[in-house]
Amino acid sequence: MSGWSAGLCAPRLDERAARLLLSRMGEPYDEFVQELVAEYGVLDLVGYALRDGHTPDGTGLGRLLGRRERALAADDGHICRALGLRVLVPGDEEWPGVLDELPWAPWCLWVRGSVRLEEVPERSVAVVGARASTAYGEHQAARLCMDLAERGFAIVSGAAYGIDAAAHRAALAAGGTTLAVLAGGVDVPYPRTNADLIARIGQVGALVSETPPGGAPARMRFLARNRIIAALATGTLVVEAGLRSGARSTAKNARDLGRHLMAVPGPVESGMSAGCHAEIRMGATLVTDAAEVIELVGRIGLDLAPVKQGGVREEDVLDDGLRRIWQWLRPRRSSSVDEVMVRSGLTMAEVLAGLGELEELGLAEHLLDGWRRRSAR
Amino acid sequence: MSGWSAGLCAPRLDERAARLLLSRMGEPYDEFVQELVAEYGVLDLVGYALRDGHTPDGTGLGRLLGRRERALAADDGHICRALGLRVLVPGDEEWPGVLDELPWAPWCLWVRGSVRLEEVPERSVAVVGARASTAYGEHQAARLCMDLAERGFAIVSGAAYGIDAAAHRAALAAGGTTLAVLAGGVDVPYPRTNADLIARIGQVGALVSETPPGGAPARMRFLARNRIIAALATGTLVVEAGLRSGARSTAKNARDLGRHLMAVPGPVESGMSAGCHAEIRMGATLVTDAAEVIELVGRIGLDLAPVKQGGVREEDVLDDGLRRIWQWLRPRRSSSVDEVMVRSGLTMAEVLAGLGELEELGLAEHLLDGWRRRSAR
């Protein structure tokens, strides 16, 4: 990757270099900067900042200029080689396209580790929860994450105390994949007492941050990185959370993104389960084991296939039409034919034929009040 | 009440007498009898049984005739006076009309106690759960039922061991109203070890059964009475239940009747919470305290009114239009204006004006993603 060296003039600025510079000059959560990026794009905005100090309509960019010299001085090529990192920007093959669904996507991501980021959102669960977790919560995180990791789901979390650490550790213990999205730079392990765990995640999983190397894990950066945790995962699971827990901001991001949101229940007197119960009351799916998580985030054929019969593999027989029907069936509530019609955009004849076929495949069942998704477990 | 004395001829048979006779000759859960009742009505069916032994189209009624002599011999007027009971049939002022919503309504109800049954469904919670409850579940039942009883909600349950008993006891301790629907006759306390509790419920609350006095609490009668528990209550709350608990049959009845169904979560390892978690996954509302129960089963004005301001009572100001809007707002999820329009059948202008008015009254709030019901608690 080629950084944009200090002292060279504007014509050498390209999108990648502009994004790296912006990530060192501003903060992604700064609404002032977000609005300017939305209006001008990163490349032009950084160009204005470096060249004129203001936008064409005269908006002063002083807020970005305070860190300009330091940003220009940073040699990201050298830093990445020295620290064993890579930087991703939109358009890179490894850039997870789902990040662009965020209201304010990261400008770039620093990554350490061998996991390819673009594959993560297809088969992963963000497991988040309280720092001040209880033994109950840590046990649930460990149990669920071991089972999920064994089934090939990457565990995405934030490397914090408590539930985060229990989730990462369980994934590592199961020989699975785990990613930690950090608030500070990927070379700044935080909290310090989790430094060994974070180092291990960087070796066998991946450390990810939108904060440049060396950046401090400042408070606002924690809230901002929660949106990346939610976006990188197929679904988000809240294991334990107080009513005002940071984990609930990750949950909110998952909900806003339309991702599956799940929560583990617990004793009603436990303040650490109160946030989970509140999320369930707001629509999160209550889950008690990995199978129930996979029922939501798993893929048909791979995870939900019934016991094999006669050598027919479900992923071979399910065409697009059947998939479109199947995806609107729910495992625990019945859907009417009308509902499936409306959602799938198929005709009644197509829906009825498809439901019959899914029933024969053991992937749907017809109950008195409608149709349900069926799995073989 | 006038029974139908043995030895008198058919002309004296009326609807009430026929229902009492049928309840002694057949079982309400007997599908054969249900179908005949649906076809001929109770009065004609009993007439055929007593007079001909078969229906006009020749269907034999031998199944009902085995207990005919005993039924004819019973002097219900005497029994009721002796045991301090009353019998209700449809059309009686005290008959709860909601019972007629059941797929197979009771033919009659024997009642002991001072509570007027027709008022119960308006302000009551059926609290059901495992016989083999845990200390956790009993504590939750007690806590919730005391609070509900103090707020004027009748607690309906089945006088069984475990959660049922904890629920009744808490209601009694709070000086509230409680009803036990029994599988056997109201004069047959079962389980025997709860005889004192059942007697107390009969003194200050009410004992209810569709089984005639003296009738044994047979297995099928337990399942059948669960539908009466669900029908008599505004909503049903499952406190603890195994996956195959009888409490879940009450839950199913509540769901089938379109009543509010709620469940208390618990530790995921607890088999006694597994049924609650399954119900929540199927759509029951997770609740952790009485306020959350009342949010569902309470009445506007009485339970959900905000703190009084300036002497205005909400029940005075809420006209039908506002009520129609308010009832489609949910306390925990936002509804869009479109959604409220579709559901209420009002125009956009009416909905917008109504929402604004509800907001001023403190009964709705406008959030980023739509409108929510608001309560003053």
PDB file of C-alpha atoms in Angstrom, chain A residues 136 139-140 143 252 256 264-269 276-278 280-288 292-293 295-296 331-333 372, chain B residues 136 139-140 143 264-269 276-278 280-283 285-288 292-293 295-296 330-333 368-369 372:
ATOM      1  CA  TYR A 136     -23.584 -17.099  34.993  1.00  0.00           C
ATOM      2  CA  HIS A 139     -20.534 -19.487  31.535  1.00  0.00           C
ATOM      3  CA  GLN A 140     -23.251 -18.822  28.958  1.00  0.00           C
ATOM      4  CA  ARG A 143     -20.871 -22.446  26.246  1.00  0.00           C
ATOM      5  CA  LYS A 252     -29.070  -1.028  18.670  1.00  0.00           C
ATOM      6  CA  ASP A 256     -30.777  -0.549  12.914  1.00  0.00           C
ATOM      7  CA  VAL A 264     -29.742 -14.767  26.512  1.00  0.00           C
ATOM      8  CA  PRO A 265     -32.256 -14.581  29.361  1.00  0.00           C
ATOM      9  CA  GLY A 266     -31.307 -14.918  32.997  1.00  0.00           C
ATOM     10  CA  PRO A 267     -32.692 -14.557  36.501  1.00  0.00           C
ATOM     11  CA  VAL A 268     -35.030 -11.572  36.647  1.00  0.00           C
ATOM     12  CA  GLU A 269     -33.330 -10.224  39.756  1.00  0.00           C
ATOM     13  CA  CYS A 276     -31.068  -8.744  27.834  1.00  0.00           C
ATOM     14  CA  HIS A 277     -34.667  -8.868  29.000  1.00  0.00           C
ATOM     15  CA  ALA A 278     -35.242  -5.329  27.783  1.00  0.00           C
ATOM     16  CA  ILE A 280     -36.072  -9.311  24.161  1.00  0.00           C
ATOM     17  CA  ARG A 281     -39.051  -7.142  25.041  1.00  0.00           C
ATOM     18  CA  MET A 282     -38.018  -4.809  22.214  1.00  0.00           C
ATOM     19  CA  GLY A 283     -37.937  -7.653  19.720  1.00  0.00           C
ATOM     20  CA  ALA A 284     -34.625  -9.466  20.120  1.00  0.00           C
ATOM     21  CA  THR A 285     -34.959 -13.240  19.855  1.00  0.00           C
ATOM     22  CA  LEU A 286     -34.525 -15.127  23.108  1.00  0.00           C
ATOM     23  CA  VAL A 287     -31.899 -17.855  22.657  1.00  0.00           C
ATOM     24  CA  THR A 288     -30.721 -20.480  25.086  1.00  0.00           C
ATOM     25  CA  GLU A 292     -31.216 -21.534  18.430  1.00  0.00           C
ATOM     26  CA  VAL A 293     -28.606 -18.988  17.343  1.00  0.00           C
ATOM     27  CA  GLU A 295     -31.475 -21.307  13.437  1.00  0.00           C
ATOM     28  CA  LEU A 296     -31.355 -17.560  12.813  1.00  0.00           C
ATOM     29  CA  PRO A 331     -39.018 -21.623  12.792  1.00  0.00           C
ATOM     30  CA  ARG A 332     -41.296 -20.741  15.710  1.00  0.00           C
ATOM     31  CA  ARG A 333     -44.229 -18.835  14.272  1.00  0.00           C
ATOM     32  CA  ARG A 372     -43.300 -23.024   9.530  1.00  0.00           C
TER      33      ARG A 372
ATOM     34  CA  TYR B 136     -36.762 -19.092  42.128  1.00  0.00           C
ATOM     35  CA  HIS B 139     -40.407 -16.338  44.603  1.00  0.00           C
ATOM     36  CA  GLN B 140     -41.257 -14.792  41.228  1.00  0.00           C
ATOM     37  CA  ARG B 143     -43.593 -11.203  44.026  1.00  0.00           C
ATOM     38  CA  VAL B 264     -41.043 -14.948  33.213  1.00  0.00           C
ATOM     39  CA  PRO B 265     -37.498 -15.764  32.069  1.00  0.00           C
ATOM     40  CA  GLY B 266     -34.992 -17.587  34.205  1.00  0.00           C
ATOM     41  CA  PRO B 267     -31.566 -19.201  34.113  1.00  0.00           C
ATOM     42  CA  VAL B 268     -31.137 -21.013  30.806  1.00  0.00           C
ATOM     43  CA  GLU B 269     -29.917 -24.157  32.544  1.00  0.00           C
ATOM     44  CA  CYS B 276     -41.084 -20.119  29.603  1.00  0.00           C
ATOM     45  CA  HIS B 277     -38.240 -19.517  27.178  1.00  0.00           C
ATOM     46  CA  ALA B 278     -39.953 -21.643  24.542  1.00  0.00           C
ATOM     47  CA  ILE B 280     -41.262 -16.344  24.647  1.00  0.00           C
ATOM     48  CA  ARG B 281     -39.630 -17.665  21.476  1.00  0.00           C
ATOM     49  CA  MET B 282     -43.122 -18.473  20.188  1.00  0.00           C
ATOM     50  CA  GLY B 283     -44.319 -14.947  20.818  1.00  0.00           C
ATOM     51  CA  THR B 285     -44.107 -11.347  26.033  1.00  0.00           C
ATOM     52  CA  LEU B 286     -41.184 -11.549  28.421  1.00  0.00           C
ATOM     53  CA  VAL B 287     -42.092  -9.884  31.704  1.00  0.00           C
ATOM     54  CA  THR B 288     -39.984  -9.287  34.769  1.00  0.00           C
ATOM     55  CA  GLU B 292     -44.743  -5.001  32.668  1.00  0.00           C
ATOM     56  CA  VAL B 293     -47.732  -7.305  33.110  1.00  0.00           C
ATOM     57  CA  GLU B 295     -48.671  -2.631  30.647  1.00  0.00           C
ATOM     58  CA  LEU B 296     -50.333  -5.424  28.676  1.00  0.00           C
ATOM     59  CA  ARG B 330     -46.921  -0.411  21.665  1.00  0.00           C
ATOM     60  CA  PRO B 331     -44.955   0.374  24.782  1.00  0.00           C
ATOM     61  CA  ARG B 332     -41.677  -1.165  23.625  1.00  0.00           C
ATOM     62  CA  ARG B 333     -41.626  -0.976  19.859  1.00  0.00           C
ATOM     63  CA  LEU B 368     -36.594   8.677  15.825  1.00  0.00           C
ATOM     64  CA  ASP B 369     -38.117   5.509  14.434  1.00  0.00           C
ATOM     65  CA  ARG B 372     -44.572   4.549  21.151  1.00  0.00           C
TER      66      ARG B 372
END
